[in-house]
Amino acid sequence: MNSVKTGKIYGINGPVIYLKGRSEFKMSEMVYVGSQKLVGEVIGLDKDLTTIQVYEETSGLQPGEEVVGTDAAVSVTLAPGILDNIFDGIERPLEKIAEEGGAFVVRGVNVDSLDTEKRWETHITVQEGELVHGGTVIAEVQETRAIVHKCMVPPDLEGTVVSVKPDGQYTIQDVIVTVELMDGTRKDLTMTQRWPIRVPRPVHHRYPASVPLVTGQRILDTMFPIAKGGTAAIPGGFGTGKTMTQHQIAKWSDADIIIYIGCGERGNEMTQVLEEFSELVDPKSGNPLMDRTTLIANTSNMPVAAREASIYTGLTLAEYYRDMGYDVAIMADSTSRWAEALRELSGRLEEMPAEEGFPAYLASRLSAFYERAGMMQTLNGATGSVSIIGAVSPQGGDFSEPVTQNTKRFVRCFWGLDKSLAYARHFPAIHWLSSYSEYLNDLSGWYSDHVSPKFVDYRNRLMALLNQESSLMEIVKLIGGDVLPDDQKLILEIARVIRLGFLQQNAFHKDDTCVSMEKQFKMMDVILYLYKKSRELVAMGMPMSVLKAEGIFEKVIAIKYDVPNDNLQLLDLYKNDIDAFYNRVIEKNA
Ligand SMILES: Nc1ncnc2c1ncn2[C@@H]1O[C@H](COP(=O)(O)OP(=O)(O)O)[C@@H](O)[C@H]1O
Ligand SMILES: [Mg+2]
């Protein structure tokens, strides 16, 4: 062991402290600051000045107090006990801190990230004599009802197993396997690994996107899908539905594990999110959703440095479960508050500000964040993914500001929330004209194989009708809708069916809240059949007023409520209704 390195505080500026003279700390080293042992990180090493950001409230701290090095980068503890837990930005359990310190956040308390006393029922999966390397699963623990935790050999370690414990009950600090390394030294392995939060965990290789993260939300799955291992941004002003959209994805998507990073929202809002999450029921199992969820919370009154770190803590936890072969989805709400933390820290460091006071490295930080998403072959050969969905909350919903613009450069899905849609209570208020997904091509093979070969074509036809509606509306605004020929009136009517019947989706309705790909496809099929038959009628000279009087458009709009998810055969009857409508109109006007 190296001797402990120390220094003395020279200056304090909010969350940033300075030490004078040359220090022996390393860049990114974790340090304990002052008599209360506040957690900090070395972020600058000049020849005569050391800069440290402190993850805790620094009031009361004084020049002259000691700073002690730890000889390790800021890291998280990885072991069973991460799920069904709530942490702050540097993986300290919030409930635990509350118990020890009597308040929501206390400073410098040295609590373990994970429970070190709990005994887990452990099944050892390696044998003496076995060759193991980074990623090899050495033990399995049923962490929650939903998830089997796979304890792995840490990356960069290779050797032969020389002794194993029998299956039984162990804590995360008990030695369960001993390995002899290539150089003959022995290494005891427990269920615990540590990993520096700012360094991506290694993988074997990255796969191209090919499988969608199915969310049950039509505007996403059909119109603007995200791949497993993909990235998406949800920008929108206050109250447009960022949190709601993320909750819907957390609840209904086919990710195995959800990491929810609540970043910089107001304390009461966050409490509400945390409470809501604790109550959510996993529709797949009927058990609490927390069985496969971890929450990381940093409210606006918590220290900005910890908010900055919370994103990386979340990423590292996600990568760890990915390495076990799980599909993990990260929800970050909101990345704007995270960018504001960067701005504040940068200001304290008196760095040269770029656009709107944000540091020049805002773009590279955002890029590095989203780059850690991906569908990967892990070190042990399994396939796992990290998908990242970041909410962006631009002031006044103005997408031209730097965080939205820079985010747009690095994500491949953009789900633009629209104030006027939210105001008109069209939910989800994701605007079909400002949103896009670059995964559509990557996923077309999957849709073709798993839903229908016609899926992408149908999707594109709906999109084309919506685009035509938008152009026609320009004319309607100028001269009114009455003068439009009937074939164009029909386009407006069908686009209305698509908007109300398909794009709008009610998160509070038991059948509409989550819809299978099969139902999404069949709904498109019915809408396009209605369009085809109506177009034939219009071509025969039937006026739109006659078609509308039949009520068939309203009936198709109501499919989402009238066809229960467990009785999709009902959908096939709608084509009969459309045929009957067609015959009626012809008879009446013959
Ligand atoms: N998909 C949806 N279905 C029904 N209501 C919604 C939906 N999305 C948003 N809302 C409504 O909008 C409100 C505000 O949404 P929220 O997600 O809290 O906004 P934000 O996080 O952008 O400030 C919700 O409380 C809800 O009433
Ligand atoms: Mg919100």
Coordinates of C-alpha atoms and ligand atoms in Angstrom, one line a residue:
M1 CA 0.0 0.0 0.0
N2 CA 1.1 3.6 -0.7
S3 CA 1.3 5.9 2.2
V4 CA -1.8 8.1 2.6
K5 CA -1.4 11.4 0.7
T6 CA -2.8 14.5 2.3
G7 CA -3.1 18.2 1.6
K8 CA -4.5 21.4 3.3
I9 CA -7.5 23.4 2.0
Y10 CA -6.4 26.8 0.8
G11 CA -9.5 28.3 -0.8
I12 CA -13.2 27.4 -1.0
N13 CA -15.7 28.5 -3.7
G14 CA -19.0 26.7 -3.3
P15 CA -18.6 23.1 -4.3
V16 CA -15.0 23.7 -5.5
I17 CA -12.0 23.8 -3.2
Y18 CA -8.3 24.6 -3.9
L19 CA -5.1 23.3 -2.4
K20 CA -1.9 25.4 -2.8
G21 CA 1.4 24.0 -3.9
R22 CA 2.1 20.7 -5.7
S23 CA 0.0 17.9 -4.4
E24 CA 0.6 14.2 -4.9
F25 CA -3.1 13.4 -5.7
K26 CA -3.9 11.9 -9.0
M27 CA -6.4 13.3 -11.5
S28 CA -9.9 12.0 -10.8
E29 CA -8.8 10.6 -7.5
M30 CA -11.5 10.4 -4.8
V31 CA -10.5 12.4 -1.7
Y32 CA -12.0 13.0 1.8
V33 CA -12.3 16.7 2.5
G34 CA -12.1 18.4 6.0
S35 CA -12.9 17.1 9.4
Q36 CA -16.3 15.8 8.3
K37 CA -14.7 13.7 5.5
L38 CA -16.8 15.1 2.7
V39 CA -16.5 13.1 -0.5
G40 CA -14.6 15.0 -3.3
E41 CA -12.8 14.4 -6.6
V42 CA -9.6 15.9 -8.0
I43 CA -10.6 17.7 -11.2
G44 CA -7.5 19.9 -11.8
L45 CA -3.8 19.5 -11.1
D46 CA -1.6 22.5 -11.9
K47 CA 2.0 22.8 -10.8
D48 CA 1.0 25.1 -8.0
L49 CA -2.8 24.6 -7.6
T50 CA -5.0 21.5 -7.0
T51 CA -8.7 21.8 -7.7
I52 CA -11.3 19.5 -6.1
Q53 CA -15.0 19.3 -6.6
V54 CA -16.9 18.3 -3.5
Y55 CA -20.0 16.1 -3.7
E56 CA -21.5 17.4 -0.6
E57 CA -22.6 20.8 0.9
T58 CA -19.4 22.7 1.8
S59 CA -20.8 25.3 4.2
G60 CA -18.8 25.5 7.4
L61 CA -15.7 24.1 5.7
Q62 CA -12.6 26.2 6.5
P63 CA -9.2 26.8 5.0
G64 CA -6.5 24.8 6.7
E65 CA -8.6 21.7 7.1
E66 CA -7.1 18.5 5.8
V67 CA -7.8 16.6 2.5
V68 CA -7.0 12.9 2.5
G69 CA -6.5 10.9 -0.7
T70 CA -7.9 7.4 -1.3
D71 CA -5.6 6.4 -4.2
A72 CA -8.7 5.4 -6.2
A73 CA -10.9 7.1 -8.8
V74 CA -14.5 7.9 -7.8
S75 CA -16.1 4.5 -8.1
V76 CA -19.3 2.6 -7.4
T77 CA -19.8 -0.7 -5.6
L78 CA -21.2 -3.4 -7.8
A79 CA -22.9 -6.4 -6.1
P80 CA -26.3 -7.8 -5.2
G81 CA -28.5 -5.2 -3.5
I82 CA -28.4 -2.5 -6.2
L83 CA -32.0 -3.2 -7.4
D84 CA -35.0 -2.0 -5.4
N85 CA -32.8 0.7 -4.0
I86 CA -32.6 4.5 -4.0
F87 CA -29.2 6.2 -4.2
D88 CA -27.8 9.7 -4.4
G89 CA -25.4 10.8 -7.2
I90 CA -22.5 8.9 -5.8
E91 CA -24.3 5.7 -4.9
R92 CA -25.0 6.3 -1.3
P93 CA -28.3 4.8 -0.3
L94 CA -30.7 7.6 0.6
E95 CA -32.8 5.7 3.1
K96 CA -29.7 4.5 4.8
I97 CA -28.3 8.0 5.1
A98 CA -31.5 9.2 6.5
E99 CA -31.4 6.5 9.2
E100 CA -27.8 7.2 10.2
G101 CA -28.0 10.9 10.1
G102 CA -31.6 11.6 10.9
A103 CA -32.1 13.9 7.9
F104 CA -32.6 13.5 4.2
V105 CA -29.0 14.2 3.3
V106 CA -26.2 14.3 5.8
R107 CA -22.6 15.1 5.1
G108 CA -19.6 12.9 5.2
V109 CA -21.3 10.0 6.8
N110 CA -19.4 6.9 5.8
V111 CA -22.2 4.6 4.9
D112 CA -21.7 1.6 2.6
S113 CA -23.3 1.8 -0.8
L114 CA -24.8 -1.7 -0.4
D115 CA -25.9 -3.8 2.5
T116 CA -22.8 -5.7 3.7
E117 CA -24.5 -7.7 6.4
K118 CA -27.3 -9.3 4.4
R119 CA -26.7 -12.9 3.6
W120 CA -27.7 -13.9 0.1
E121 CA -28.6 -17.4 -1.0
T122 CA -25.6 -18.0 -3.3
H123 CA -25.1 -20.7 -6.0
I124 CA -21.5 -21.0 -7.1
T125 CA -21.1 -21.6 -10.8
V126 CA -17.4 -22.4 -11.2
Q127 CA -15.3 -25.4 -10.2
E128 CA -11.7 -25.9 -9.0
G129 CA -9.3 -26.1 -11.9
E130 CA -11.5 -24.0 -14.2
L131 CA -9.9 -21.2 -16.2
V132 CA -11.8 -17.9 -15.6
H133 CA -11.4 -14.4 -17.1
G134 CA -13.0 -11.0 -16.9
G135 CA -16.8 -11.5 -17.2
T136 CA -16.9 -15.2 -16.2
V137 CA -19.9 -15.8 -14.0
I138 CA -18.7 -17.2 -10.6
A139 CA -22.0 -17.1 -8.7
E140 CA -25.7 -16.5 -9.0
V141 CA -28.0 -14.9 -6.5
Q142 CA -31.7 -14.3 -6.8
E143 CA -31.4 -10.6 -6.1
T144 CA -35.2 -9.8 -6.4
R145 CA -38.2 -11.8 -7.5
A146 CA -37.5 -10.6 -11.0
I147 CA -33.8 -10.7 -11.4
V148 CA -31.0 -13.2 -11.0
H149 CA -27.8 -11.4 -10.2
K150 CA -24.7 -12.8 -11.9
C151 CA -21.5 -12.2 -10.0
M152 CA -18.6 -11.9 -12.4
V153 CA -14.8 -12.0 -12.5
P154 CA -13.8 -8.3 -12.7
P155 CA -12.5 -7.2 -16.2
D156 CA -8.7 -7.6 -16.7
L157 CA -8.4 -10.6 -14.4
E158 CA -7.5 -14.0 -15.6
G159 CA -6.5 -17.2 -13.8
T160 CA -7.4 -20.7 -12.6
V161 CA -9.9 -21.4 -9.8
V162 CA -8.0 -23.0 -6.9
S163 CA -10.8 -23.1 -4.3
V164 CA -14.6 -22.5 -4.2
K165 CA -17.0 -22.3 -1.3
P166 CA -20.0 -24.6 -1.3
D167 CA -23.4 -23.1 -2.2
G168 CA -24.9 -21.3 0.8
Q169 CA -25.6 -18.0 2.4
Y170 CA -22.9 -15.3 1.9
T171 CA -22.5 -11.6 2.3
I172 CA -21.2 -9.5 -0.5
Q173 CA -17.9 -9.3 1.3
D174 CA -17.3 -13.0 1.9
V175 CA -14.7 -14.7 -0.2
I176 CA -16.5 -17.2 -2.4
V177 CA -13.9 -18.1 -5.0
T178 CA -10.0 -18.0 -5.0
V179 CA -8.1 -17.7 -8.3
E180 CA -4.5 -18.2 -9.1
L181 CA -3.4 -15.6 -11.5
M182 CA -1.0 -16.1 -14.4
D183 CA 1.9 -14.8 -12.3
G184 CA 1.2 -17.3 -9.6
T185 CA -0.3 -14.9 -7.1
R186 CA -3.6 -15.7 -5.5
K187 CA -6.7 -13.5 -5.7
D188 CA -9.7 -13.8 -3.4
L189 CA -13.0 -13.0 -5.2
T190 CA -16.2 -11.8 -3.4
M191 CA -19.5 -10.9 -5.0
T192 CA -18.3 -7.3 -5.0
Q193 CA -16.5 -5.3 -7.7
R194 CA -15.7 -1.6 -7.8
W195 CA -15.7 0.4 -11.0
P196 CA -14.7 4.0 -11.7
I197 CA -17.9 5.8 -12.9
R198 CA -16.3 7.8 -15.6
V199 CA -14.8 4.8 -17.4
P200 CA -17.0 2.7 -19.7
R201 CA -17.0 -1.0 -18.7
P202 CA -15.2 -3.1 -21.3
V203 CA -17.1 -5.3 -23.7
H204 CA -16.2 -7.8 -26.4
H205 CA -17.8 -5.9 -29.2
R206 CA -20.7 -3.7 -30.2
Y207 CA -23.5 -5.0 -32.4
P208 CA -25.4 -2.8 -34.9
A209 CA -28.9 -1.9 -33.8
S210 CA -31.4 -4.5 -35.0
V211 CA -34.1 -5.1 -32.3
P212 CA -36.5 -2.5 -31.1
L213 CA -37.1 -1.6 -27.5
V214 CA -40.8 -2.3 -27.6
T215 CA -42.6 0.2 -25.4
G216 CA -46.3 -0.4 -26.2
Q217 CA -46.6 3.3 -27.2
R218 CA -47.8 3.6 -30.8
I219 CA -46.2 7.0 -31.5
L220 CA -42.9 5.4 -30.5
D221 CA -43.0 1.8 -31.6
T222 CA -44.7 2.5 -35.0
M223 CA -43.7 6.0 -35.8
F224 CA -40.3 6.7 -34.2
P225 CA -38.9 3.5 -32.7
I226 CA -35.8 3.2 -30.6
A227 CA -33.6 0.2 -30.8
K228 CA -32.4 -1.8 -27.8
G229 CA -29.0 -0.2 -27.1
G230 CA -30.3 3.0 -28.8
T231 CA -30.5 6.6 -27.7
A232 CA -33.4 9.0 -27.6
A233 CA -34.1 12.5 -26.4
I234 CA -37.4 13.8 -25.2
P235 CA -37.3 17.6 -25.3
G236 CA -40.3 19.6 -24.1
G237 CA -41.3 22.5 -22.0
F238 CA -42.8 22.2 -18.5
G239 CA -45.9 20.0 -18.3
T240 CA -45.7 18.6 -21.9
G241 CA -45.2 15.0 -20.7
K242 CA -41.4 14.2 -20.3
T243 CA -41.8 12.5 -17.0
M244 CA -45.0 10.7 -18.1
T245 CA -43.4 9.4 -21.2
Q246 CA -40.4 8.1 -19.3
H247 CA -42.7 6.4 -16.7
Q248 CA -44.7 4.7 -19.5
I249 CA -41.4 3.4 -21.0
A250 CA -40.2 2.3 -17.6
K251 CA -43.4 0.5 -16.9
W252 CA -44.2 -1.1 -20.2
S253 CA -41.1 -1.5 -22.3
D254 CA -39.5 -4.9 -22.7
A255 CA -36.3 -3.8 -20.9
D256 CA -35.3 -6.2 -18.1
I257 CA -34.0 -3.5 -15.8
I258 CA -34.7 0.2 -15.4
I259 CA -32.2 2.7 -14.1
Y260 CA -34.0 6.0 -13.4
I261 CA -31.8 9.1 -12.8
G262 CA -33.8 11.9 -11.3
C263 CA -31.6 14.8 -12.0
G264 CA -32.0 18.3 -10.5
E265 CA -35.8 18.5 -10.4
R266 CA -37.4 20.2 -7.4
G267 CA -37.5 18.3 -4.2
N268 CA -41.2 17.9 -4.0
E269 CA -41.4 16.8 -7.7
M270 CA -38.7 14.2 -7.0
T271 CA -40.5 12.9 -3.9
Q272 CA -43.6 12.4 -6.0
V273 CA -41.6 10.5 -8.7
L274 CA -40.0 8.3 -6.1
E275 CA -43.3 7.6 -4.4
E276 CA -45.0 6.9 -7.7
F277 CA -42.2 4.6 -8.7
S278 CA -42.4 2.7 -5.4
E279 CA -46.0 2.0 -6.1
L280 CA -45.8 1.0 -9.7
V281 CA -46.7 -2.6 -10.4
D282 CA -44.7 -4.6 -12.9
P283 CA -47.4 -5.6 -15.4
K284 CA -45.3 -8.7 -16.4
S285 CA -45.2 -10.2 -12.9
G286 CA -47.7 -8.4 -10.7
N287 CA -44.8 -7.6 -8.4
P288 CA -43.5 -4.1 -7.6
L289 CA -41.7 -2.6 -10.5
M290 CA -38.9 -1.7 -8.0
D291 CA -37.9 -5.4 -8.2
R292 CA -36.1 -4.5 -11.5
T293 CA -35.5 -0.8 -10.9
T294 CA -32.9 1.4 -9.3
L295 CA -33.5 5.1 -8.6
I296 CA -30.8 7.7 -8.5
A297 CA -32.0 10.9 -7.0
N298 CA -30.4 14.4 -7.0
T299 CA -32.9 17.1 -6.3
S300 CA -32.2 20.7 -7.1
N301 CA -31.3 21.4 -3.4
M302 CA -28.6 18.7 -3.4
P303 CA -25.0 19.5 -4.3
V304 CA -24.3 20.2 -8.0
A305 CA -21.2 18.1 -8.2
A306 CA -23.2 15.0 -7.1
R307 CA -25.7 15.9 -9.8
E308 CA -22.9 16.0 -12.4
A309 CA -21.7 12.5 -11.2
S310 CA -25.2 11.0 -11.0
I311 CA -25.3 10.4 -14.7
Y312 CA -22.1 8.4 -14.6
T313 CA -23.1 6.4 -11.6
G314 CA -26.3 5.5 -13.4
L315 CA -24.4 4.5 -16.6
T316 CA -22.0 2.3 -14.6
L317 CA -24.8 0.5 -12.8
A318 CA -26.5 0.0 -16.2
E319 CA -23.4 -1.4 -17.8
Y320 CA -22.9 -3.8 -15.0
Y321 CA -26.3 -5.4 -15.5
R322 CA -25.7 -5.3 -19.2
D323 CA -22.6 -7.4 -18.6
M324 CA -24.8 -10.0 -17.1
G325 CA -26.7 -10.2 -20.3
Y326 CA -29.7 -8.0 -19.5
D327 CA -31.4 -5.3 -21.5
V328 CA -31.2 -2.2 -19.4
A329 CA -32.9 1.1 -20.1
I330 CA -31.7 4.4 -18.5
M331 CA -34.2 7.2 -18.0
A332 CA -32.5 10.5 -17.3
D333 CA -34.8 13.3 -16.2
S334 CA -33.6 15.9 -16.9
T335 CA -30.3 16.2 -18.8
S336 CA -30.9 20.0 -18.9
R337 CA -30.5 20.1 -15.1
W338 CA -27.3 18.1 -15.4
A339 CA -26.0 20.5 -18.0
E340 CA -26.8 23.3 -15.7
A341 CA -24.7 21.6 -13.0
L342 CA -21.8 21.5 -15.5
R343 CA -22.4 25.2 -16.2
E344 CA -22.3 26.1 -12.5
L345 CA -19.1 24.1 -11.8
S346 CA -17.5 25.6 -14.9
G347 CA -18.4 29.1 -13.7
R348 CA -16.8 28.4 -10.3
L349 CA -13.6 27.2 -12.1
E350 CA -13.7 30.5 -14.1
E351 CA -13.5 28.6 -17.4
M352 CA -14.2 30.5 -20.6
P353 CA -17.9 30.1 -21.2
A354 CA -19.3 29.2 -24.6
E355 CA -23.0 29.4 -25.7
E356 CA -25.3 30.7 -23.0
G357 CA -22.7 30.3 -20.3
F358 CA -22.4 26.5 -20.9
P359 CA -18.8 25.3 -21.0
A360 CA -17.2 24.5 -24.4
Y361 CA -17.1 20.8 -23.4
L362 CA -20.9 20.5 -23.0
A363 CA -21.0 18.8 -26.5
S364 CA -18.2 16.3 -25.7
R365 CA -19.8 15.4 -22.4
L366 CA -23.2 14.8 -24.0
S367 CA -21.6 12.8 -26.7
A368 CA -19.6 10.7 -24.2
F369 CA -22.8 10.1 -22.2
Y370 CA -24.9 8.8 -25.1
E371 CA -21.9 6.8 -26.5
R372 CA -22.1 4.5 -23.6
A373 CA -25.4 3.1 -24.9
G374 CA -25.3 0.1 -27.2
M375 CA -26.2 -3.5 -27.8
M376 CA -23.0 -5.4 -26.9
Q377 CA -21.5 -8.8 -26.8
T378 CA -20.2 -8.9 -23.2
L379 CA -16.9 -10.2 -22.0
N380 CA -18.6 -13.6 -21.2
G381 CA -20.2 -13.9 -24.6
A382 CA -23.7 -12.9 -23.5
T383 CA -25.7 -10.2 -25.3
G384 CA -26.8 -7.2 -23.3
S385 CA -27.8 -3.7 -24.0
V386 CA -28.0 -0.2 -22.5
S387 CA -30.6 2.1 -24.0
I388 CA -30.5 5.8 -23.0
I389 CA -33.6 8.0 -23.0
G390 CA -32.8 11.5 -21.9
A391 CA -35.4 14.2 -21.1
V392 CA -34.4 17.7 -22.1
S393 CA -36.2 20.7 -20.5
P394 CA -35.5 23.8 -22.5
Q395 CA -36.7 27.1 -21.1
G396 CA -40.1 27.9 -22.6
G397 CA -39.9 24.8 -24.8
D398 CA -37.5 26.6 -27.2
F399 CA -35.5 23.8 -29.0
S400 CA -32.9 26.2 -30.3
E401 CA -31.0 26.4 -27.0
P402 CA -27.6 24.6 -26.7
V403 CA -28.6 21.5 -24.7
T404 CA -31.3 20.5 -27.1
Q405 CA -29.2 21.3 -30.1
N406 CA -26.2 19.5 -28.9
T407 CA -28.2 16.5 -27.7
K408 CA -29.7 16.3 -31.2
R409 CA -26.3 15.7 -32.6
F410 CA -25.7 12.6 -30.5
V411 CA -29.1 10.8 -30.2
R412 CA -30.7 8.9 -33.0
C413 CA -34.3 9.3 -31.9
F414 CA -35.9 12.7 -31.2
W415 CA -39.3 12.7 -29.6
G416 CA -40.2 16.4 -29.7
L417 CA -42.9 17.3 -27.2
D418 CA -45.2 20.1 -28.4
K419 CA -46.8 22.7 -26.1
S420 CA -49.9 23.3 -28.2
L421 CA -50.6 19.5 -28.4
A422 CA -50.3 19.2 -24.6
Y423 CA -52.5 22.3 -24.2
A424 CA -55.1 20.7 -26.5
R425 CA -54.7 17.5 -24.4
H426 CA -53.4 15.5 -27.3
F427 CA -51.2 13.0 -25.4
P428 CA -48.5 11.8 -25.8
A429 CA -47.8 15.3 -27.0
I430 CA -44.9 14.0 -29.3
H431 CA -45.2 16.0 -32.5
W432 CA -45.1 13.7 -35.6
L433 CA -43.7 16.5 -37.8
S434 CA -40.7 17.5 -35.5
S435 CA -39.8 14.0 -34.3
Y436 CA -37.7 11.4 -36.0
S437 CA -36.0 8.1 -35.6
E438 CA -32.9 7.0 -37.4
Y439 CA -33.5 3.4 -36.4
L440 CA -36.3 2.8 -38.8
N441 CA -34.1 1.2 -41.4
D442 CA -32.1 -0.9 -38.9
L443 CA -35.3 -2.3 -37.5
S444 CA -37.2 -2.9 -40.7
G445 CA -36.0 -6.5 -40.8
W446 CA -37.2 -7.2 -37.3
Y447 CA -40.6 -5.7 -38.0
S448 CA -40.9 -7.7 -41.2
D449 CA -40.0 -11.0 -39.4
H450 CA -41.9 -10.4 -36.1
V451 CA -44.9 -8.3 -37.0
S452 CA -45.6 -8.2 -40.7
P453 CA -43.7 -7.7 -44.0
K454 CA -46.1 -4.8 -44.6
F455 CA -45.3 -3.1 -41.3
V456 CA -42.9 -0.4 -42.5
D457 CA -44.8 0.3 -45.7
Y458 CA -48.0 0.9 -43.6
R459 CA -46.1 3.1 -41.2
N460 CA -44.7 5.2 -44.1
R461 CA -48.2 5.5 -45.6
L462 CA -49.6 6.9 -42.3
M463 CA -46.7 9.3 -42.1
A464 CA -47.3 10.4 -45.7
L465 CA -50.9 11.1 -45.0
L466 CA -49.9 13.2 -41.9
N467 CA -47.5 15.2 -44.1
Q468 CA -50.2 15.8 -46.7
E469 CA -52.5 17.0 -44.0
S470 CA -49.9 19.5 -42.8
S471 CA -49.5 20.9 -46.4
L472 CA -53.3 21.0 -46.9
M473 CA -53.8 22.8 -43.6
E474 CA -51.7 25.7 -45.0
I475 CA -54.3 26.1 -47.7
V476 CA -57.2 25.7 -45.4
K477 CA -55.8 28.4 -43.2
L478 CA -55.7 30.8 -46.1
I479 CA -59.0 30.1 -47.9
G480 CA -61.0 27.7 -45.6
G481 CA -61.7 24.0 -46.0
D482 CA -64.9 24.1 -48.0
V483 CA -63.2 24.8 -51.3
L484 CA -61.0 21.7 -51.2
P485 CA -62.0 18.9 -53.6
D486 CA -63.4 15.8 -52.0
D487 CA -60.2 13.7 -52.4
Q488 CA -58.3 16.2 -50.3
K489 CA -61.1 16.5 -47.8
L490 CA -60.8 12.8 -47.4
I491 CA -57.1 13.1 -46.7
L492 CA -57.9 15.6 -43.9
E493 CA -60.5 13.2 -42.5
I494 CA -58.2 10.1 -42.5
A495 CA -55.3 12.2 -41.0
R496 CA -57.8 13.1 -38.2
V497 CA -58.5 9.4 -37.7
I498 CA -54.7 8.7 -37.5
R499 CA -54.2 11.5 -35.0
L500 CA -57.1 10.8 -32.7
G501 CA -57.4 7.1 -33.2
F502 CA -53.7 6.1 -33.5
L503 CA -51.2 8.7 -32.3
Q504 CA -53.2 9.8 -29.3
Q505 CA -52.9 7.2 -26.6
N506 CA -54.3 7.5 -23.1
A507 CA -51.9 6.4 -20.4
F508 CA -54.8 6.2 -17.9
H509 CA -56.9 3.8 -19.9
K510 CA -56.5 0.1 -19.0
D511 CA -56.4 -1.2 -22.6
D512 CA -54.9 1.9 -24.3
T513 CA -52.0 2.4 -21.9
C514 CA -49.9 -0.3 -23.6
V515 CA -50.6 -1.8 -27.0
S516 CA -48.9 -4.9 -28.6
M517 CA -47.1 -4.6 -31.9
E518 CA -49.8 -6.9 -33.4
K519 CA -52.6 -4.5 -32.3
Q520 CA -50.6 -1.5 -33.6
F521 CA -50.2 -3.2 -37.0
K522 CA -53.9 -4.2 -37.2
M523 CA -55.0 -0.7 -36.3
M524 CA -53.0 0.6 -39.2
D525 CA -54.4 -2.0 -41.4
V526 CA -58.0 -1.0 -40.6
I527 CA -57.3 2.7 -41.0
L528 CA -55.6 2.2 -44.4
Y529 CA -58.5 -0.1 -45.5
L530 CA -61.0 2.6 -44.6
Y531 CA -58.9 5.1 -46.7
K532 CA -58.8 2.7 -49.7
K533 CA -62.6 2.1 -49.7
S534 CA -63.4 5.8 -49.1
R535 CA -61.1 6.8 -51.9
E536 CA -63.0 4.5 -54.2
L537 CA -66.3 6.1 -53.2
V538 CA -64.9 9.6 -53.7
A539 CA -63.5 8.6 -57.1
M540 CA -67.1 7.5 -58.0
G541 CA -68.2 11.0 -57.2
M542 CA -69.7 10.4 -53.7
P543 CA -69.4 13.6 -51.6
M544 CA -67.4 13.6 -48.4
S545 CA -70.5 14.8 -46.5
V546 CA -72.3 11.6 -47.3
L547 CA -69.3 9.4 -46.2
K548 CA -69.0 11.3 -42.9
A549 CA -72.6 10.9 -42.1
E550 CA -72.2 7.2 -41.8
G551 CA -70.2 7.5 -38.6
I552 CA -67.5 5.0 -39.7
F553 CA -64.6 7.4 -39.1
E554 CA -65.7 7.8 -35.5
K555 CA -66.0 4.1 -35.1
V556 CA -62.5 3.5 -36.3
I557 CA -61.1 6.2 -34.0
A558 CA -62.7 4.4 -31.1
I559 CA -60.9 1.0 -31.9
K560 CA -58.3 1.8 -29.2
Y561 CA -60.9 1.7 -26.5
D562 CA -63.4 -0.7 -28.0
V563 CA -61.1 -3.6 -28.8
P564 CA -59.6 -5.1 -25.7
N565 CA -56.0 -6.3 -25.8
D566 CA -57.0 -9.9 -25.1
N567 CA -59.5 -10.0 -28.0
L568 CA -57.8 -8.8 -31.1
Q569 CA -59.9 -10.9 -33.4
L570 CA -62.6 -8.2 -33.0
L571 CA -60.3 -6.0 -35.1
D572 CA -60.9 -8.3 -38.1
L573 CA -64.6 -7.5 -38.0
Y574 CA -63.9 -3.8 -38.7
K575 CA -63.2 -4.6 -42.4
N576 CA -66.7 -6.1 -42.6
D577 CA -68.1 -2.8 -41.2
I578 CA -66.1 -0.9 -43.7
D579 CA -67.4 -3.1 -46.5
A580 CA -71.0 -2.6 -45.2
F581 CA -70.4 1.2 -45.1
Y582 CA -69.1 1.1 -48.7
N583 CA -72.2 -0.8 -50.0
R584 CA -74.6 1.5 -48.1
V585 CA -73.2 4.6 -49.6
I586 CA -73.4 3.2 -53.1
E587 CA -77.0 1.9 -52.6
K588 CA -78.2 5.2 -51.2
N589 CA -76.6 7.2 -54.0
A590 CA -77.4 4.9 -56.8
Ligands
LIG1 N1 -49.5 9.9 -22.3 C1 -50.3 10.7 -21.6 N2 -51.6 10.3 -21.3 C2 -52.3 11.1 -20.5 N3 -51.9 12.2 -19.9 C3 -50.7 12.6 -20.1 C4 -49.8 11.9 -20.9 N4 -48.6 12.5 -21.0 C5 -48.7 13.6 -20.2 N5 -50.0 13.7 -19.7 C6 -50.5 14.7 -18.8 O1 -49.6 15.8 -18.7 C7 -49.2 16.1 -17.4 C8 -47.8 16.6 -17.3 O2 -46.9 15.6 -17.7 P1 -45.4 15.5 -17.1 O3 -44.8 14.3 -17.7 O4 -45.4 15.7 -15.7 O5 -44.7 16.8 -17.8 P2 -43.2 17.2 -17.7 O6 -42.4 16.2 -17.1 O7 -42.8 17.4 -19.2 O8 -43.2 18.5 -17.0 C9 -49.4 14.8 -16.6 O9 -49.7 14.9 -15.3 C10 -50.7 14.2 -17.4 O10 -51.8 14.7 -16.8
MG2 MG -41.2 16.2 -15.3

